[in-house]
Each structure stands twice: as C-alpha cells, then as structure tokens.
Short mmCIF file of C-alpha atoms and ligand atoms in Angstrom, two decimals:
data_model
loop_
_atom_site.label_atom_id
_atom_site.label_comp_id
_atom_site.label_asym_id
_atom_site.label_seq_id
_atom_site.Cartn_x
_atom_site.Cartn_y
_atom_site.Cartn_z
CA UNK T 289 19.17 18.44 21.51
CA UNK T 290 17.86 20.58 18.40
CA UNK T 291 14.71 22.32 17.77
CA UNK T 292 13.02 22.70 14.74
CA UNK T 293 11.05 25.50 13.32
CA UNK T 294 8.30 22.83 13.54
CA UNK T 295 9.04 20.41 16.01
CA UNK T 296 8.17 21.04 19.93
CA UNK T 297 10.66 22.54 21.98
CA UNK T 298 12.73 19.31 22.80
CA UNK T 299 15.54 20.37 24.46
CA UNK T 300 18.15 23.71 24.69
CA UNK T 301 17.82 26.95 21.99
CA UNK T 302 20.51 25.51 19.64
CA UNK T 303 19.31 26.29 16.09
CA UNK T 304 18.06 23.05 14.06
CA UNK T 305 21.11 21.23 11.64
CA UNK T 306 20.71 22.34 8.21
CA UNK T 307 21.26 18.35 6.76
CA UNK T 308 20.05 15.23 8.59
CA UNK T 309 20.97 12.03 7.31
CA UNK T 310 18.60 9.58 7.72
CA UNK T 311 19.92 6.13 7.49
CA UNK T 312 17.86 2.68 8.23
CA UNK T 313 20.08 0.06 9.59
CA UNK T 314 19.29 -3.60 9.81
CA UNK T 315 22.30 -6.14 10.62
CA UNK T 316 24.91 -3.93 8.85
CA UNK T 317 28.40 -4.90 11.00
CA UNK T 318 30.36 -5.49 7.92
CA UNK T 319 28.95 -2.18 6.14
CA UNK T 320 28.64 0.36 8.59
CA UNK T 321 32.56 1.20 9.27
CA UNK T 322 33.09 1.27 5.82
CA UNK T 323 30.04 3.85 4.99
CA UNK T 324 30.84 6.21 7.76
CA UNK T 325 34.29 5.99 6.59
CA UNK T 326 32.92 7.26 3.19
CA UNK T 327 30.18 9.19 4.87
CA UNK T 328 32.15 11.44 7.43
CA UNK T 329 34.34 13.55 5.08
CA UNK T 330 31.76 14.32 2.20
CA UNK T 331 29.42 15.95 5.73
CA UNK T 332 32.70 17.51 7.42
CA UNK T 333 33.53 19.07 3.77
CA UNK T 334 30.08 20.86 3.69
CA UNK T 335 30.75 23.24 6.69
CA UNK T 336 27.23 23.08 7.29
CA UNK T 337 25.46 21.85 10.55
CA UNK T 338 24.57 18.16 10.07
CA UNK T 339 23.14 15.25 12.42
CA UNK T 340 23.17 11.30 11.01
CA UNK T 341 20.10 9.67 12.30
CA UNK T 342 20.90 5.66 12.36
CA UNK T 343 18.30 3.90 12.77
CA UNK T 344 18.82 0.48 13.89
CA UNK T 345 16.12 -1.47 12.90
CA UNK T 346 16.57 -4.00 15.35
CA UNK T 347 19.50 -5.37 14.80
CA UNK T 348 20.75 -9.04 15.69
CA UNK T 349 24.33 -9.11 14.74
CA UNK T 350 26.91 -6.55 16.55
CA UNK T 351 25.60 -3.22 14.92
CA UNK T 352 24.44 -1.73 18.30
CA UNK T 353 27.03 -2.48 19.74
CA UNK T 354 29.21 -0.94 16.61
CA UNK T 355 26.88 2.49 16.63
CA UNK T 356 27.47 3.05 20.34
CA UNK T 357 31.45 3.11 19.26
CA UNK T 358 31.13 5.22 16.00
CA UNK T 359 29.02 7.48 18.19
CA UNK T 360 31.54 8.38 20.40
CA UNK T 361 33.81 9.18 17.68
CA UNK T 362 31.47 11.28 16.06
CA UNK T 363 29.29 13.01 17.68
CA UNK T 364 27.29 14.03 15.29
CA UNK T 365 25.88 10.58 14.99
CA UNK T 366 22.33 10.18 16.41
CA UNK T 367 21.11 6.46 17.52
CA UNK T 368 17.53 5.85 17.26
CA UNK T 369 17.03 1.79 18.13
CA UNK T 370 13.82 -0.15 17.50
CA UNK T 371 12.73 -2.33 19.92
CA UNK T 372 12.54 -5.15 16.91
CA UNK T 373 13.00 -5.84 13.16
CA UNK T 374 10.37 -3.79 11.79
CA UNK T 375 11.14 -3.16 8.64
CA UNK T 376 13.02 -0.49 5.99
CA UNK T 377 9.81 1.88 5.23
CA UNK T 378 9.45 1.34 9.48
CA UNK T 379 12.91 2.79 9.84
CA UNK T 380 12.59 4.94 7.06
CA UNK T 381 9.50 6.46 8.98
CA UNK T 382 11.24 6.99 12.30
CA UNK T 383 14.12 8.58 10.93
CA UNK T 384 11.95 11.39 8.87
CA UNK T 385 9.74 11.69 11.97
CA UNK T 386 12.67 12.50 14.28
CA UNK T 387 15.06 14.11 12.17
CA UNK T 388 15.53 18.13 12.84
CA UNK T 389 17.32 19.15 10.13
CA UNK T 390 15.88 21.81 7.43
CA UNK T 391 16.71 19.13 4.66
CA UNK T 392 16.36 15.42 5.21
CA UNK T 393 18.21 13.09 2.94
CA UNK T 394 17.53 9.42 3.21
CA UNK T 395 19.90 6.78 1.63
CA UNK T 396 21.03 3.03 2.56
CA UNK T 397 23.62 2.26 4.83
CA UNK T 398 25.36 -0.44 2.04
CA UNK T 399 26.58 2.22 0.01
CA UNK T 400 24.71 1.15 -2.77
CA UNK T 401 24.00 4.97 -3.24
CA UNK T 402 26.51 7.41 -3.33
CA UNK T 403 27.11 9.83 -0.27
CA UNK T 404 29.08 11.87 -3.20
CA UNK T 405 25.95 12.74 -4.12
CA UNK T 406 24.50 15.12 -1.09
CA UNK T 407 26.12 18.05 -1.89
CA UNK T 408 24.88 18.13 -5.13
CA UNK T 409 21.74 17.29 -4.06
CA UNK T 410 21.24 19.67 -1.07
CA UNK T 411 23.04 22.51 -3.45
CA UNK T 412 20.00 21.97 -5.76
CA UNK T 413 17.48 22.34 -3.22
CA UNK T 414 18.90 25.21 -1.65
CA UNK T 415 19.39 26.82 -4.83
CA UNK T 416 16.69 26.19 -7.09
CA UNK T 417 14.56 26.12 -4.07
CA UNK T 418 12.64 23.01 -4.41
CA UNK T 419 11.58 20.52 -2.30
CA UNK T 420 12.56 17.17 -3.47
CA UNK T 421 15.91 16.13 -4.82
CA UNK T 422 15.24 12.58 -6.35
CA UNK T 423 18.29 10.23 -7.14
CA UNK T 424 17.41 8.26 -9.85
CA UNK T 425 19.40 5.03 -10.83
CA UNK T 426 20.75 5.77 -14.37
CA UNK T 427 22.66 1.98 -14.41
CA UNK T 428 21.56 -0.80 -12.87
CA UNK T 429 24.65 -3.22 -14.30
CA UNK T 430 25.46 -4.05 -10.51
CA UNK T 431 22.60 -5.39 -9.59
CA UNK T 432 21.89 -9.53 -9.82
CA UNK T 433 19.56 -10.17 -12.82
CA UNK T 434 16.59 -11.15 -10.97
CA UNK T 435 16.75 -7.92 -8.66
CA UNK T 436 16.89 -5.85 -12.56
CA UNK T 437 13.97 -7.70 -13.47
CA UNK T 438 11.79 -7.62 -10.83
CA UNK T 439 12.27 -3.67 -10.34
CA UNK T 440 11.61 -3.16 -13.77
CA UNK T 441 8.46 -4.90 -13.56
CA UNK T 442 8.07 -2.71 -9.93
CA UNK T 443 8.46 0.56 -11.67
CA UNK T 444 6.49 -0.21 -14.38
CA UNK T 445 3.30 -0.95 -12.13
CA UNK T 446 3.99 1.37 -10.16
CA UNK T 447 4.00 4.30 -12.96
CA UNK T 448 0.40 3.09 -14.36
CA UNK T 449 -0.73 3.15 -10.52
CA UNK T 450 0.40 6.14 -9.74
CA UNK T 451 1.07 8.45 -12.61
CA UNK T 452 3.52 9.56 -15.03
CA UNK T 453 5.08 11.90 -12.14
CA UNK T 454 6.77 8.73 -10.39
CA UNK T 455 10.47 8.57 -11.49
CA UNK T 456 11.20 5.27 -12.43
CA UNK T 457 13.81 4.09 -10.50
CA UNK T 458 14.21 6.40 -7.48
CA UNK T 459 14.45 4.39 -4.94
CA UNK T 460 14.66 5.80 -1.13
CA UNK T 461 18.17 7.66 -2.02
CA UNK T 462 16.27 11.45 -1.81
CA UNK T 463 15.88 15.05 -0.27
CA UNK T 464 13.23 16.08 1.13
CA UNK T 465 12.80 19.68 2.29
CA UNK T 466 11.29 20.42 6.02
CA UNK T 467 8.11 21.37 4.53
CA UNK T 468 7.89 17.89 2.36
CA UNK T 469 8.68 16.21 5.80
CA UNK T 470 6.04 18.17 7.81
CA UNK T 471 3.54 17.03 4.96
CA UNK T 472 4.62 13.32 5.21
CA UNK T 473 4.69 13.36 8.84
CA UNK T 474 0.92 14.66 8.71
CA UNK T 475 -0.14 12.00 6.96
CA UNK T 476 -2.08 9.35 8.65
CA UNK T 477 -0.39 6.33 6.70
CA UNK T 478 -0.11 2.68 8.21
CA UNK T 479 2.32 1.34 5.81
CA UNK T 480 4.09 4.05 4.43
CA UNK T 481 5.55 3.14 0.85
CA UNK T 482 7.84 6.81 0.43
CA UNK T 483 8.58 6.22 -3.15
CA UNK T 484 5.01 6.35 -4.13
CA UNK T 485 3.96 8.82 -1.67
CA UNK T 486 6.49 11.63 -2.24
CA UNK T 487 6.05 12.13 -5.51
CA UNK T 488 2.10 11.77 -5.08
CA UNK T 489 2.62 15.16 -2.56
CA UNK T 490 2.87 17.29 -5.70
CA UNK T 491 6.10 19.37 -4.37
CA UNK T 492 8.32 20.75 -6.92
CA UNK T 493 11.20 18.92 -7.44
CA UNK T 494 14.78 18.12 -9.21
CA UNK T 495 16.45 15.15 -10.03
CA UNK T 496 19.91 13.41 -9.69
CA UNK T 497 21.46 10.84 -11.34
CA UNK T 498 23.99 8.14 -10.19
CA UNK T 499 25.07 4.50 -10.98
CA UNK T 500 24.22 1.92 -8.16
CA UNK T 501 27.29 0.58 -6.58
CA UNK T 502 27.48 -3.06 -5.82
CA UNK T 503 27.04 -3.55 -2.03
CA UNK T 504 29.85 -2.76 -0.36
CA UNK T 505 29.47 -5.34 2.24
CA UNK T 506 27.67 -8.12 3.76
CA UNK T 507 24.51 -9.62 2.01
CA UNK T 508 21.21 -8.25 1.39
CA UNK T 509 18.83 -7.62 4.03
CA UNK T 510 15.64 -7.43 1.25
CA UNK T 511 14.88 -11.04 0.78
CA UNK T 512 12.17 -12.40 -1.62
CA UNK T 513 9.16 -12.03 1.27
CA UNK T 514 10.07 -8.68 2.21
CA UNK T 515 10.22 -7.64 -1.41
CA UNK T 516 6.57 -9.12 -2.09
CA UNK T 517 5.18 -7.27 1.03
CA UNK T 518 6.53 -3.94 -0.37
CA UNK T 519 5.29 -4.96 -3.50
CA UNK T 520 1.67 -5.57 -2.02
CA UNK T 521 1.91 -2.79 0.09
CA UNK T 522 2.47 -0.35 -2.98
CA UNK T 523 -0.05 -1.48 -5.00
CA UNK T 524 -3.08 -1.81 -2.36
CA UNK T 525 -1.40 1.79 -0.46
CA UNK T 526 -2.23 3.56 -3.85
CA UNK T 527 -4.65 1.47 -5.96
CA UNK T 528 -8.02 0.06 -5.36
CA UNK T 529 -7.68 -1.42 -9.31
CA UNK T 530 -6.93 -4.97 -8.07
CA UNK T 531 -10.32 -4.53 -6.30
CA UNK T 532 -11.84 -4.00 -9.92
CA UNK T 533 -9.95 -6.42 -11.89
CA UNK T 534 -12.45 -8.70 -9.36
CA UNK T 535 -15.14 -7.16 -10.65
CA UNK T 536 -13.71 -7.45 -14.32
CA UNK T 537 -13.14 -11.04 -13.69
CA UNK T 538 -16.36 -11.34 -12.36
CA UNK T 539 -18.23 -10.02 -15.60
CA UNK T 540 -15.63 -11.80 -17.87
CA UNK T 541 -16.36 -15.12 -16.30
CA UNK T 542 -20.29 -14.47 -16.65
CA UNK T 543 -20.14 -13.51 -20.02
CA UNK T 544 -18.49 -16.92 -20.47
CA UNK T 545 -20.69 -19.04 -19.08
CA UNK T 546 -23.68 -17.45 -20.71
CA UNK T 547 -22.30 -18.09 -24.05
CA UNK T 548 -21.75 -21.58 -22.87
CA UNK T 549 -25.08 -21.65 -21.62
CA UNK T 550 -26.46 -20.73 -25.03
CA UNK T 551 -23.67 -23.66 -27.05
CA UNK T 552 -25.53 -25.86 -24.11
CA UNK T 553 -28.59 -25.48 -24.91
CA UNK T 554 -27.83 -24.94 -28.77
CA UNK T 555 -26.76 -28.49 -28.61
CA UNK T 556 -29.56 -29.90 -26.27
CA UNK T 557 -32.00 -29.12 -28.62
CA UNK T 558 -29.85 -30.80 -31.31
CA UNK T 559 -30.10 -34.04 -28.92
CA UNK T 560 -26.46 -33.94 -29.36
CA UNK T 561 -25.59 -33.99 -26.12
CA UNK T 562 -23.20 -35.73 -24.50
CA UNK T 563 -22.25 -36.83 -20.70
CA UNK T 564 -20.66 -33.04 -20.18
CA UNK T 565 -18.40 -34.26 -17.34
CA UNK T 566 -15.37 -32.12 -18.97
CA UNK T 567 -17.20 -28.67 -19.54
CA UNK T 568 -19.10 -29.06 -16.00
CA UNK T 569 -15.23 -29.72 -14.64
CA UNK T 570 -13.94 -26.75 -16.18
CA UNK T 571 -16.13 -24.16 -15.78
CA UNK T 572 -16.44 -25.49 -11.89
CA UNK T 573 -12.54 -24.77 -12.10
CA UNK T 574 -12.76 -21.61 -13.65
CA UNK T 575 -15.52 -19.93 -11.62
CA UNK T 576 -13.91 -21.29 -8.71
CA UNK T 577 -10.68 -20.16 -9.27
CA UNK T 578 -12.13 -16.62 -9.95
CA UNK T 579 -13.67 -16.63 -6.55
CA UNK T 580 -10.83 -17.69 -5.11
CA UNK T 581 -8.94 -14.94 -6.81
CA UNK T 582 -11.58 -12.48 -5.54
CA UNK T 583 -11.46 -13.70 -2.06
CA UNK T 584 -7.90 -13.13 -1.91
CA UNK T 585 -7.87 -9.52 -3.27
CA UNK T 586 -10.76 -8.93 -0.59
CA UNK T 587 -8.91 -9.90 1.79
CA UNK T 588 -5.94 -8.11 1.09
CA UNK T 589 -7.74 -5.00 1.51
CA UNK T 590 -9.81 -6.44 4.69
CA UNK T 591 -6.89 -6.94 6.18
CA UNK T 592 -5.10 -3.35 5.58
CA UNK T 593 -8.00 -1.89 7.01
CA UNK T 594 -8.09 -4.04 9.52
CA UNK T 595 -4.61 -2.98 11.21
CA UNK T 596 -5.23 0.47 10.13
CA UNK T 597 -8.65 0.82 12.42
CA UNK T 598 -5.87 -1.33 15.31
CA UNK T 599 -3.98 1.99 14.20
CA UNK T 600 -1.14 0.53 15.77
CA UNK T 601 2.69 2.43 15.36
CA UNK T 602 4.88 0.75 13.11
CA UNK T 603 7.53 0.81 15.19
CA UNK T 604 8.56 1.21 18.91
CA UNK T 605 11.54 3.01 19.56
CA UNK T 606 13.74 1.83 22.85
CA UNK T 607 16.37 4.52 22.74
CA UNK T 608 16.67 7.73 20.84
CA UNK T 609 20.41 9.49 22.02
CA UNK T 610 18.67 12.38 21.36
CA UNK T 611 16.13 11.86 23.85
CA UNK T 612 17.24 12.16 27.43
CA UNK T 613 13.71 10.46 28.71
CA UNK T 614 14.64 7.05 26.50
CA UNK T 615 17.08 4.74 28.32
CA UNK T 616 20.21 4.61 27.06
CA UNK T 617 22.01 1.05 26.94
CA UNK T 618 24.93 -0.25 28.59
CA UNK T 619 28.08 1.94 27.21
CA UNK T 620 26.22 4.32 25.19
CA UNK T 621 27.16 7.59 26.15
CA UNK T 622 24.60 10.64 25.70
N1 UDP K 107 16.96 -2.44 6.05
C1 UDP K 107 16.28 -2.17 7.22
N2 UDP K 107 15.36 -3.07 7.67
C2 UDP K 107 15.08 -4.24 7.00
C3 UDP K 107 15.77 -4.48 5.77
C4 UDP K 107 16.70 -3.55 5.32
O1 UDP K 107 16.50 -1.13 7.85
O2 UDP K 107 14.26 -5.01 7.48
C5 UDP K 107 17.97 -1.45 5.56
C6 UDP K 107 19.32 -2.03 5.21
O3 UDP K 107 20.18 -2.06 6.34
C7 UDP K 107 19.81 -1.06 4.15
C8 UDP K 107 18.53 -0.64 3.45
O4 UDP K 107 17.46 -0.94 4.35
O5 UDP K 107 20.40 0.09 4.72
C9 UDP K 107 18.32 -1.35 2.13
O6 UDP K 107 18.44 -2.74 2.30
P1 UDP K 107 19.31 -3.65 1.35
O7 UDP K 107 20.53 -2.93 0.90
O8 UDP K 107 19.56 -4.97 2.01
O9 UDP K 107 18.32 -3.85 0.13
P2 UDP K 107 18.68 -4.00 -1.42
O10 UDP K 107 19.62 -2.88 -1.76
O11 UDP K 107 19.33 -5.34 -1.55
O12 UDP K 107 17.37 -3.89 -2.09
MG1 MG K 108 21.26 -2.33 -0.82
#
C-alpha cells in the first residue's frame, strides 16, 4: 500500500511510485499477455518505482481470471475490478482516482499505443517540468476507414467546441502530472470525457508523437453505440451550442413561414389561390420536424442533468488489491 503526497494515509510509510500505469480493461484475454509481455521490460528498464493499475471493466471472458495470474508474476500489477461493464471513460476514471504515482500515464490495453513511448514521455515531464505529455496520432493508416472518418469528423467538432488548445487526435494515450490528477479528481464531473477536459484545465504541456498500431489482438470493444454515447457525451459535457442551434432553428423556421405568410396572402388577394394542400403539408412537416428536433436536444440535456442531480458514481468497484477492506476473489492473492 502507497501513500501519496495527496492521498489519505492508506496503508504503511512506503513513499508513493513515481509512474502508475493506468490501463482500462474490458474482455481483453487475447491482448493482455501479449501487452504485459511488451509492457514489463520498457517499466523494469526505467529503474524507477512503478505500479500498473488494471482496471477490469467488468469483464465477461477469462480476463479476471488472467489478471489474478499475471499478478502473481508481477507484483507490481494492481487489480482494480468493477462490479459491471461500465464503460472506458468509467475505467479511465477509477484508475486516475486510485492511482498513487507522481505521474499517471493512461493508455489501452490493445497496444494500439506504444508502451515505447513512456519513457519519453515521463522524461519530458520530468524535465521540462510540465504537466501533460499528450500522444498525438501522427498516422492513422491502421485504422478501418470508417473508424478514420468518423474521428476526423470527432476532432473536428470537438476543436470548434472546445478551442484551438485541443490536439487533434490525442486520444486517452497521455501523462498527467499529480497535480493535473488532483485537479481532475476535484472536479465534480458525471460523465467524464478526459480528452476534452484535460486540455480545457489549462496546464502546461508537451506533446508526443507515434503511429497507431493495428490491434494486437482480439476485436474491438468500441462498437458503433458506445462510440455515439461518447460522441454525445462530448458535445453536451462541453457545449450548450446544440441548445442554440434550437433556438436558431426556431427563428429560421419563423422567418420562413412569415415570408410564406406574406406569398399567401400576396396571392389571396390575387384570387389566385389554390386548394394549398401541398404548402399546408410541408410547412406542417417542417415545423414539426423542428420541434421534434428541439425536443430531442432538450432532452438530451434534461436527461444529463437529470443523473447528475441522482449524482450517482460511475462505477462500483468490487475489489481493489490494493485495498485490504475490498474482498479479494477466489485465488487472488494480496
Ligand atoms: N474498454 C473498456 N471498457 C469498454 C470498452 C473498452 O475498458 O466498455 C477498454 C479496452 O479494453 C481498451 C480501451 O478501452 O483497452 C480502448 O478500447 P478499444 O481498443 O476496443 O477501442 P478502439 O481502439 O477500437 O477505439
Ligand atoms: Mg484499440
């Protein structure tokens, strides 16, 4: 058990790790041996104190199972296990709020990002001193097409949303310094989206590049619905525009039907007119559409503030093997 400079007194006096490793895990049994295989040496070769926080976000294939082994192999493997599938920015979130290390890098468990790419980073931040170490996807050639193409179009909302200071393409492979953590962990979010929040904190930061590897194993666990919630999520987490564009809809559609109003009665007092059925039909169409539209975008926002007034956690851990009060499973040694 560590203690931070931060955190409460957990456990014994051992000084906090300098690196923790933050890694989300969701049905990963064909990945995982092969990333801690890649993962091990490049943390051994630091001669640094380092803990890997796995968290298993509830898992259904034989990954728990698999962590309890790799643990005992290497101790320096932490297992934090959700209780269910909650979700990457859910794991993402544990992992930051539990980690004790001075420097907190966060990256996938498919290998997708480069563990090569640590030392560089944490040399940066320990030399230049600042706070975040982005790693920034320079070539995208691995992924499918329709993956390119929809995080083009992701980044490129994103940026007008939230300003010119969001990196295109940094994904969730960063470095964030204790202090970043400590101001993330103070923040009240629901649904945290970390690539628009970290760069919204303002710290100073550096950036490294890297080419995404293809998956190393096993399929992805980021299908179409979960992409669209983290898509909705960013936009209504940062942005109350969609809430205008209702408004801008609103006066667009008015200013419509007053000009028809004016052709209507422009032609009524020509005695021109005729039965109308396809102009009533359409504008009924339109304006209900728009409503509908409006509605919606209401209700997106009802319903985020909604579950943020339930304040509920995102997540519910069931066993932290850094935690002697959580249970630990069958075989899991502490
Ligand atoms: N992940 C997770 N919970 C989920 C979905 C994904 O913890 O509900 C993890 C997954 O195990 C991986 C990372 O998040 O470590 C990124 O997922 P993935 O590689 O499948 O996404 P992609 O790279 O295809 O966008
Ligand atoms: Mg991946």
């Amino acid at each position: 058990m560590y203690r931070t400079s931060t955190q409460e007194h957990v456990g014994d006096d051992r000084p906090a790790p300098l690196l923790s490793v933050v890694v989300p895990i969701f049905n990963e049994e064909e990945a995982l041996p092969l990333t801690v295989q890649r993962l091990r040496p490049i943390l051994d070769g630091l001669d640094v104190e380092y803990e890997v926080v796995g968290v298993d976000d509830g898992s259904t294939d034989a990954t728990p199972q698999l962590m309890v082994a790799l643990r005992r192999e290497w101790p320096q493997l932490r297992i934090i296990r959700f209780r269910r599938n909650s979700g990457h920015q859910a794991a993402l979130t544990a992992g930051l709020h539990n980690a004790f290390g001075e420097y907190v890098v966060s990256i996938d468990a498919d290998l997708q990002d480069p563990p090569e790419k640590i030392p560089e980073m944490l040399k940066l931040a320990r030399d230049g001193g600042c706070d975040i170490v982005y790693g920034v996807r320079s070539d995208r050639s691995t992924d499918a097409f329709f993956k390119r193409s929809t995080a083009a179009a992701y980044y490129w909302l994103m940026r007008r949303l939230v300003g010119k200071k969001m990196p295109s393409h940094a994904g969730d492979f960063r470095l964030l310094s204790r202090a970043a953590v400590d101001a993330l962990k103070s923040l009240p979010e629901n649904q945290p989206v970390y690539r628009l929040l970290v760069p919204w904190l303002g710290f100073t930061s550096a950036t490294v590049y890297y080419e995404r590897e293809e998956r190393v194993a096993g399929t992805t666990k980021y299908p179409l619905s979960k992409m669209i919630r983290l898509g909705l999520d960013s936009v209504t987490n940062f942005s109350a525009s969609p809430l205008r564009l209702a408004t801008w809809l609103g006066m667009a559609s008015f200013v419509v039907c007053l000009v028809l109003a004016v052709y209507t009665t422009f032609r009524y007092c020509l005695n021109d007119t005729v039965p109308g059925w396809s102009s009533l039909f359409i504008g009924m169409l339109f304006l209900g559409g728009v409503q509908l539209i409006c509605l919606g975008l209401l209700g997106e926002y009802v319903g985020r503030i909604y579950s943020a007034v339930q304040s509920r956690p995102s997540y519910f851990i069931g066993y932290d093997s850094a935690d002697t009060a959580t249970e630990a499973p069958a075989g899991a040694g502490k």
